[in-house]
Amino acid sequence: MVTLRTTEKKPRTYNSLVSLAEYGSFGVEFLTLSDRTGNATYATSAEAIYRWLNKTFPGQGLMPIRLNRRKGNFAGMKTYTVGANADSYYEYLLKMWLLKQQKDEMYRAMWENSMDEMMAKLMGVSVSGLLYVGILQSSTIPLLQPKLEHLTCFLPGNLALGVAYGAVNGSKAGLYMDVAKNLTYSCWQMYERMPTGLAPEMVTFHPEDDMQAGTVGNQLRPEVVESLFYMWRFTGDVRYQQWAWRIFLSFEKYSKVESGYAGLEDMTEVPPGHDNIMQSFWLAETLKYLFLLFSPPDVLPLDEWLFNTEAHPVRLRPPLRALFRPAVQHIVPLV
């Protein structure tokens, strides 16, 4: 830890464990920094992490969420998820391949392996047919928890991005896109089925009651509208814009306060109370993806721009080789 005012360095004191998202989510930024400055140190340092994982756990797709940074092994009972503490690691496997002009096979293969394992080990279907990606606790008898985290809902957009730019091909590309479409629908239902039209941090699935709120707070998160943005850009299907507009109207109705927007203490109550916090990602991500959903597709085209995990656009040099026909239509919603 570094104190910015004094540049004093202090060791971490709480423990030796780091999360998968913590050490696997700065490759895009450091590669870009090396590209812009001509100093390869940043890229070399960031890539060393991915290359170590690939060498130490060859062919393994899903990684446990906690790593002992001193011993170099995964700690205790292993938890596997693509949601909290893991999400942006998987997001960046694909985006590192794209940033490196679709040429570094290691990143593409690591992403494909992780997506294949995700589908084999973490996916489930609810009693009403909703697809979800749950949490696996690995012990003597692995147990899949039938949950869907809001953070996991970046995944449909990431799958569609991989298909669009040829990270997988043929029948597997069709499978990935089918999963993306079905999971996008489930993520939208996290909003549509709630009294305020706003999603909780997590939902659970039960044999009788199907989707139920697993938590009650709403923090203005971006992942669902992020995937709606990618799905619209890659399919041209205006239903994704229509779903996004319904979400935006719910934010306007229940989250808007005098000085900005605030999270909800309980999104199952009408009217809900506010938590008095406007998260930074509301401006950086949620509103940005909503803006892009209702802008022409040539605003920040995805063959020229890559979004990092906080939705900051990075210009791609040269542009990507696309395998899709981008959206050519957009709607302007009426208030």
CSV table of C-alpha atoms in Angstrom, one decimal:
chain,number,residue,atom,x,y,z
A,1,MET,CA,0.0,0.0,0.0
A,2,VAL,CA,1.3,3.5,-0.9
A,3,THR,CA,0.3,6.7,0.7
A,4,LEU,CA,-0.1,9.1,-2.2
A,5,ARG,CA,0.6,12.3,-0.3
A,6,THR,CA,4.0,11.1,1.0
A,7,THR,CA,4.7,8.1,-1.3
A,8,GLU,CA,5.4,6.1,1.9
A,9,LYS,CA,5.1,2.4,1.3
A,10,LYS,CA,3.3,0.2,3.9
A,11,PRO,CA,3.0,-3.6,3.8
A,12,ARG,CA,-0.4,-5.2,3.7
A,13,THR,CA,-1.3,-6.2,7.2
A,14,TYR,CA,-4.6,-8.1,7.0
A,15,ASN,CA,-3.5,-11.4,5.4
A,16,SER,CA,-1.7,-12.9,2.5
A,17,LEU,CA,-4.8,-13.6,0.4
A,18,VAL,CA,-5.6,-11.7,-2.8
A,19,SER,CA,-8.7,-12.1,-5.0
A,20,LEU,CA,-8.6,-13.3,-8.6
A,21,ALA,CA,-10.1,-10.0,-9.7
A,22,GLU,CA,-7.6,-8.0,-7.6
A,23,TYR,CA,-4.4,-9.4,-9.3
A,24,GLY,CA,-6.0,-10.2,-12.7
A,25,SER,CA,-7.6,-6.9,-13.7
A,26,PHE,CA,-4.9,-4.4,-14.7
A,27,GLY,CA,-3.5,-5.9,-17.8
A,28,VAL,CA,-5.5,-3.7,-20.2
A,29,GLU,CA,-4.4,-0.5,-18.5
A,30,PHE,CA,-0.7,-1.5,-18.2
A,31,LEU,CA,-0.5,-2.7,-21.8
A,32,THR,CA,-2.0,0.6,-22.9
A,33,LEU,CA,0.4,2.5,-20.7
A,34,SER,CA,3.4,0.7,-22.2
A,35,ASP,CA,2.0,1.4,-25.7
A,36,ARG,CA,1.5,5.1,-25.0
A,37,THR,CA,4.8,5.7,-23.2
A,38,GLY,CA,7.1,3.3,-25.0
A,39,ASN,CA,8.1,1.8,-21.6
A,40,ALA,CA,7.6,-2.0,-21.7
A,41,THR,CA,7.9,-2.4,-18.0
A,42,TYR,CA,4.2,-1.9,-17.3
A,43,ALA,CA,3.1,-4.5,-19.8
A,44,THR,CA,5.8,-7.0,-18.8
A,45,SER,CA,4.8,-6.7,-15.1
A,46,ALA,CA,1.1,-7.1,-15.8
A,47,GLU,CA,1.5,-10.0,-18.2
A,48,ALA,CA,3.8,-11.9,-15.8
A,49,ILE,CA,0.7,-12.7,-13.7
A,50,TYR,CA,-1.3,-14.3,-16.6
A,51,ARG,CA,1.7,-16.2,-17.8
A,52,TRP,CA,2.4,-17.5,-14.3
A,53,LEU,CA,-1.2,-18.7,-14.0
A,54,ASN,CA,-1.1,-20.4,-17.4
A,55,LYS,CA,2.2,-22.1,-16.6
A,56,THR,CA,1.3,-23.2,-13.1
A,57,PHE,CA,-2.2,-24.4,-13.9
A,58,PRO,CA,-2.0,-25.5,-17.5
A,59,GLY,CA,-5.3,-26.1,-19.2
A,60,GLN,CA,-7.3,-25.0,-16.2
A,61,GLY,CA,-10.1,-22.6,-17.0
A,62,LEU,CA,-11.8,-21.6,-13.8
A,63,MET,CA,-9.6,-20.4,-11.0
A,64,PRO,CA,-10.5,-20.2,-7.3
A,65,ILE,CA,-11.2,-16.7,-6.1
A,66,ARG,CA,-8.5,-16.6,-3.3
A,67,LEU,CA,-4.8,-16.9,-3.9
A,68,ASN,CA,-2.1,-17.0,-1.2
A,69,ARG,CA,0.3,-14.5,-2.7
A,70,ARG,CA,3.2,-15.7,-0.5
A,71,LYS,CA,2.9,-19.4,-1.2
A,72,GLY,CA,1.6,-19.2,-4.7
A,73,ASN,CA,-1.4,-21.6,-4.2
A,74,PHE,CA,-5.1,-21.3,-3.8
A,75,ALA,CA,-6.3,-21.1,-0.2
A,76,GLY,CA,-8.7,-23.3,1.8
A,77,MET,CA,-12.1,-24.4,0.5
A,78,LYS,CA,-12.0,-23.3,-3.1
A,79,THR,CA,-14.8,-21.1,-4.4
A,80,TYR,CA,-15.4,-20.7,-8.1
A,81,THR,CA,-17.5,-17.9,-9.6
A,82,VAL,CA,-17.4,-15.4,-12.4
A,83,GLY,CA,-19.0,-12.8,-10.1
A,84,ALA,CA,-17.6,-11.1,-7.1
A,85,ASN,CA,-13.8,-11.3,-6.6
A,86,ALA,CA,-13.4,-12.9,-10.0
A,87,ASP,CA,-15.4,-11.1,-12.7
A,88,SER,CA,-12.8,-8.8,-14.3
A,89,TYR,CA,-10.1,-11.5,-14.5
A,90,TYR,CA,-12.3,-13.5,-17.0
A,91,GLU,CA,-13.3,-10.3,-18.7
A,92,TYR,CA,-9.7,-9.3,-19.3
A,93,LEU,CA,-8.5,-12.7,-20.7
A,94,LEU,CA,-10.6,-11.9,-23.8
A,95,LYS,CA,-9.8,-8.2,-23.8
A,96,MET,CA,-6.0,-8.8,-23.5
A,97,TRP,CA,-6.3,-11.0,-26.7
A,98,LEU,CA,-8.2,-8.2,-28.5
A,99,LEU,CA,-5.8,-5.5,-27.3
A,100,LYS,CA,-2.9,-7.6,-28.6
A,101,GLN,CA,-4.4,-7.6,-32.1
A,102,GLN,CA,-6.0,-11.0,-31.7
A,103,LYS,CA,-2.5,-12.6,-32.0
A,104,ASP,CA,-1.5,-13.9,-28.5
A,105,GLU,CA,-3.1,-17.4,-28.4
A,106,MET,CA,-2.4,-17.8,-24.7
A,107,TYR,CA,-5.1,-15.3,-23.8
A,108,ARG,CA,-7.7,-16.6,-26.2
A,109,ALA,CA,-7.2,-20.2,-25.1
A,110,MET,CA,-7.4,-19.2,-21.4
A,111,TRP,CA,-10.6,-17.4,-22.1
A,112,GLU,CA,-12.1,-20.2,-24.1
A,113,ASN,CA,-11.1,-22.8,-21.4
A,114,SER,CA,-12.7,-20.7,-18.7
A,115,MET,CA,-15.9,-20.2,-20.6
A,116,ASP,CA,-16.2,-23.9,-21.4
A,117,GLU,CA,-15.6,-24.8,-17.7
A,118,MET,CA,-18.1,-22.1,-16.7
A,119,MET,CA,-20.8,-23.7,-18.8
A,120,ALA,CA,-20.0,-27.2,-17.6
A,121,LYS,CA,-19.7,-26.5,-13.9
A,122,LEU,CA,-21.4,-23.2,-13.0
A,123,MET,CA,-24.5,-23.0,-15.2
A,124,GLY,CA,-28.0,-24.1,-14.2
A,125,VAL,CA,-31.6,-23.6,-15.3
A,126,SER,CA,-34.4,-22.6,-13.0
A,127,VAL,CA,-37.8,-24.2,-12.8
A,128,SER,CA,-39.2,-21.6,-15.1
A,129,GLY,CA,-36.3,-22.0,-17.6
A,130,LEU,CA,-34.1,-19.0,-16.5
A,131,LEU,CA,-30.5,-19.6,-17.2
A,132,TYR,CA,-28.1,-18.7,-14.3
A,133,VAL,CA,-24.4,-18.9,-13.5
A,134,GLY,CA,-24.0,-19.8,-9.9
A,135,ILE,CA,-21.2,-20.2,-7.3
A,136,LEU,CA,-19.4,-23.5,-6.8
A,137,GLN,CA,-18.0,-24.5,-3.4
A,138,SER,CA,-15.5,-27.2,-4.0
A,139,SER,CA,-14.9,-29.6,-1.1
A,140,THR,CA,-15.4,-33.4,-0.8
A,141,ILE,CA,-18.7,-33.0,-2.6
A,142,PRO,CA,-18.8,-29.9,-4.9
A,143,LEU,CA,-21.9,-27.9,-4.3
A,144,LEU,CA,-23.3,-25.5,-6.9
A,145,GLN,CA,-25.3,-22.6,-5.2
A,146,PRO,CA,-28.2,-21.6,-7.5
A,147,LYS,CA,-27.6,-17.9,-7.4
A,148,LEU,CA,-27.0,-15.2,-10.0
A,149,GLU,CA,-25.0,-12.2,-8.9
A,150,HIS,CA,-25.5,-8.8,-10.6
A,151,LEU,CA,-21.7,-8.7,-11.0
A,152,THR,CA,-21.9,-11.9,-13.1
A,153,CYS,CA,-24.2,-10.1,-15.6
A,154,PHE,CA,-21.1,-8.6,-17.4
A,155,LEU,CA,-20.8,-12.2,-18.8
A,156,PRO,CA,-23.3,-12.1,-21.7
A,157,GLY,CA,-21.6,-9.1,-23.2
A,158,ASN,CA,-18.2,-10.6,-22.8
A,159,LEU,CA,-19.4,-13.8,-24.6
A,160,ALA,CA,-20.9,-11.8,-27.4
A,161,LEU,CA,-17.7,-9.8,-27.8
A,162,GLY,CA,-15.7,-13.0,-28.1
A,163,VAL,CA,-18.0,-14.4,-30.7
A,164,ALA,CA,-18.1,-11.2,-32.7
A,165,TYR,CA,-14.3,-11.1,-33.0
A,166,GLY,CA,-13.6,-14.7,-33.6
A,167,ALA,CA,-12.3,-16.0,-30.3
A,168,VAL,CA,-14.4,-19.1,-31.0
A,169,ASN,CA,-15.9,-20.2,-34.2
A,170,GLY,CA,-18.4,-22.7,-35.7
A,171,SER,CA,-20.9,-24.5,-33.5
A,172,LYS,CA,-19.1,-23.3,-30.4
A,173,ALA,CA,-19.7,-19.7,-31.4
A,174,GLY,CA,-23.4,-20.5,-31.8
A,175,LEU,CA,-23.5,-22.0,-28.3
A,176,TYR,CA,-21.7,-19.1,-26.8
A,177,MET,CA,-24.2,-16.6,-28.4
A,178,ASP,CA,-27.2,-18.7,-27.3
A,179,VAL,CA,-25.8,-18.6,-23.7
A,180,ALA,CA,-25.3,-14.9,-24.0
A,181,LYS,CA,-28.9,-14.3,-25.2
A,182,ASN,CA,-30.5,-16.5,-22.5
A,183,LEU,CA,-28.3,-15.1,-19.7
A,184,THR,CA,-29.0,-11.5,-20.8
A,185,TYR,CA,-32.7,-12.3,-20.4
A,186,SER,CA,-32.2,-13.7,-16.9
A,187,CYS,CA,-30.2,-10.6,-15.9
A,188,TRP,CA,-33.0,-8.4,-17.2
A,189,GLN,CA,-35.5,-10.4,-15.2
A,190,MET,CA,-33.6,-9.4,-12.1
A,191,TYR,CA,-35.0,-5.9,-12.7
A,192,GLU,CA,-38.3,-6.8,-14.3
A,193,ARG,CA,-39.5,-9.0,-11.4
A,194,MET,CA,-38.8,-6.6,-8.6
A,195,PRO,CA,-41.3,-4.1,-7.2
A,196,THR,CA,-39.2,-1.1,-8.0
A,197,GLY,CA,-38.0,-2.4,-11.4
A,198,LEU,CA,-34.4,-2.3,-10.0
A,199,ALA,CA,-32.3,-5.3,-9.3
A,200,PRO,CA,-30.7,-6.6,-6.0
A,201,GLU,CA,-27.0,-7.5,-5.7
A,202,MET,CA,-28.0,-11.2,-6.1
A,203,VAL,CA,-31.0,-13.4,-6.8
A,204,THR,CA,-31.5,-17.0,-5.8
A,205,PHE,CA,-33.5,-19.7,-7.4
A,206,HIS,CA,-35.8,-22.1,-5.6
A,207,PRO,CA,-37.7,-25.2,-6.7
A,208,GLU,CA,-41.0,-23.6,-6.0
A,209,ASP,CA,-40.6,-19.8,-5.9
A,210,ASP,CA,-38.1,-19.6,-8.8
A,211,MET,CA,-36.2,-16.2,-8.8
A,212,GLN,CA,-36.1,-14.5,-5.4
A,213,ALA,CA,-34.1,-11.5,-4.2
A,214,GLY,CA,-31.1,-12.8,-2.3
A,215,THR,CA,-30.2,-9.3,-1.0
A,216,VAL,CA,-32.3,-6.2,-1.0
A,217,GLY,CA,-29.9,-3.3,-1.7
A,218,ASN,CA,-29.4,-1.7,-5.1
A,219,GLN,CA,-26.1,0.1,-5.8
A,220,LEU,CA,-26.7,1.5,-9.3
A,221,ARG,CA,-24.6,-1.2,-10.8
A,222,PRO,CA,-23.7,-1.3,-14.5
A,223,GLU,CA,-23.3,-4.9,-15.5
A,224,VAL,CA,-26.8,-5.6,-16.9
A,225,VAL,CA,-26.9,-2.4,-19.1
A,226,GLU,CA,-23.3,-3.2,-20.1
A,227,SER,CA,-24.4,-6.5,-21.6
A,228,LEU,CA,-27.6,-5.0,-23.1
A,229,PHE,CA,-25.2,-2.5,-24.8
A,230,TYR,CA,-23.1,-5.3,-26.3
A,231,MET,CA,-26.0,-7.4,-27.3
A,232,TRP,CA,-27.7,-4.5,-29.1
A,233,ARG,CA,-24.5,-3.6,-30.9
A,234,PHE,CA,-23.9,-7.1,-32.1
A,235,THR,CA,-27.4,-8.1,-33.0
A,236,GLY,CA,-29.2,-4.9,-33.8
A,237,ASP,CA,-32.2,-6.2,-31.8
A,238,VAL,CA,-34.0,-3.2,-30.3
A,239,ARG,CA,-35.5,-5.3,-27.5
A,240,TYR,CA,-32.2,-4.7,-25.7
A,241,GLN,CA,-32.7,-1.0,-26.0
A,242,GLN,CA,-36.3,-1.3,-24.8
A,243,TRP,CA,-35.2,-3.3,-21.7
A,244,ALA,CA,-32.5,-0.8,-21.0
A,245,TRP,CA,-35.0,2.1,-21.2
A,246,ARG,CA,-37.3,0.4,-18.7
A,247,ILE,CA,-34.3,0.1,-16.3
A,248,PHE,CA,-33.4,3.7,-16.9
A,249,LEU,CA,-37.0,4.9,-16.1
A,250,SER,CA,-36.8,2.9,-12.8
A,251,PHE,CA,-33.6,4.6,-11.9
A,252,GLU,CA,-35.2,7.9,-12.7
A,253,LYS,CA,-38.2,7.1,-10.6
A,254,TYR,CA,-36.6,5.6,-7.5
A,255,SER,CA,-32.9,6.5,-7.4
A,256,LYS,CA,-32.9,10.2,-8.4
A,257,VAL,CA,-32.5,12.6,-5.5
A,258,GLU,CA,-31.9,16.3,-5.3
A,259,SER,CA,-28.2,16.2,-5.7
A,260,GLY,CA,-27.8,13.2,-8.0
A,261,TYR,CA,-28.6,9.5,-7.7
A,262,ALA,CA,-28.4,7.2,-4.7
A,263,GLY,CA,-28.5,3.5,-4.1
A,264,LEU,CA,-31.6,1.9,-2.5
A,265,GLU,CA,-31.6,0.3,0.9
A,266,ASP,CA,-34.4,-2.1,-0.1
A,267,MET,CA,-35.5,-2.3,-3.6
A,268,THR,CA,-38.4,-4.5,-2.6
A,269,GLU,CA,-40.1,-1.6,-0.9
A,270,VAL,CA,-42.1,1.1,-2.6
A,271,PRO,CA,-41.2,3.8,-2.1
A,272,PRO,CA,-37.6,2.7,-1.1
A,273,GLY,CA,-35.2,4.4,1.2
A,274,HIS,CA,-31.9,5.6,-0.1
A,275,ASP,CA,-28.4,4.7,1.1
A,276,ASN,CA,-27.0,8.3,0.5
A,277,ILE,CA,-24.2,6.9,-1.8
A,278,MET,CA,-23.7,7.6,-5.5
A,279,GLN,CA,-21.1,5.0,-6.6
A,280,SER,CA,-18.4,6.1,-9.0
A,281,PHE,CA,-19.4,3.4,-11.4
A,282,TRP,CA,-22.8,5.0,-11.8
A,283,LEU,CA,-21.2,7.8,-13.8
A,284,ALA,CA,-18.3,5.9,-15.3
A,285,GLU,CA,-20.2,2.9,-16.4
A,286,THR,CA,-24.0,2.7,-15.9
A,287,LEU,CA,-24.8,6.1,-17.4
A,288,LYS,CA,-22.2,5.7,-20.1
A,289,TYR,CA,-23.6,2.4,-21.3
A,290,LEU,CA,-27.1,3.8,-21.2
A,291,PHE,CA,-25.9,6.8,-23.3
A,292,LEU,CA,-24.3,4.5,-25.9
A,293,LEU,CA,-27.4,2.3,-26.0
A,294,PHE,CA,-29.3,5.2,-27.4
A,295,SER,CA,-26.6,6.7,-29.6
A,296,PRO,CA,-25.8,5.7,-33.2
A,297,PRO,CA,-23.7,2.6,-33.5
A,298,ASP,CA,-20.8,4.6,-34.9
A,299,VAL,CA,-20.3,6.4,-31.6
A,300,LEU,CA,-17.3,4.6,-30.2
A,301,PRO,CA,-17.5,1.7,-32.6
A,302,LEU,CA,-16.3,-1.6,-31.0
A,303,ASP,CA,-13.8,-2.4,-33.8
A,304,GLU,CA,-11.9,0.8,-32.9
A,305,TRP,CA,-12.4,1.1,-29.1
A,306,LEU,CA,-12.1,-1.4,-26.2
A,307,PHE,CA,-13.8,-0.7,-22.9
A,308,ASN,CA,-11.8,-1.5,-19.8
A,309,THR,CA,-13.6,-2.9,-16.7
A,310,GLU,CA,-14.7,0.6,-15.6
A,311,ALA,CA,-15.9,1.4,-19.1
A,312,HIS,CA,-13.1,3.7,-20.0
A,313,PRO,CA,-12.6,3.5,-23.8
A,314,VAL,CA,-9.1,2.6,-25.1
A,315,ARG,CA,-8.4,3.2,-28.8
A,316,LEU,CA,-7.3,0.1,-30.6
A,317,ARG,CA,-4.4,0.4,-33.0
A,318,PRO,CA,-5.0,-1.0,-35.6
A,319,PRO,CA,-8.8,-1.7,-35.5
A,320,LEU,CA,-10.0,-5.2,-34.9
A,321,ARG,CA,-11.1,-7.7,-37.5
A,322,ALA,CA,-14.8,-8.1,-37.0
A,323,LEU,CA,-16.8,-11.2,-37.9
A,324,PHE,CA,-20.2,-9.5,-37.4
A,325,ARG,CA,-22.4,-6.9,-39.0
A,326,PRO,CA,-22.9,-4.1,-36.4
A,327,ALA,CA,-26.2,-2.6,-35.5
A,328,VAL,CA,-27.4,-0.2,-38.1
A,329,GLN,CA,-30.5,1.1,-36.3
A,330,HIS,CA,-31.3,2.8,-33.1
A,331,ILE,CA,-34.4,4.1,-31.4
A,332,VAL,CA,-34.8,7.3,-29.5
A,333,PRO,CA,-37.1,6.6,-26.5
A,334,LEU,CA,-39.9,9.1,-25.6
A,335,VAL,CA,-40.3,10.2,-22.0
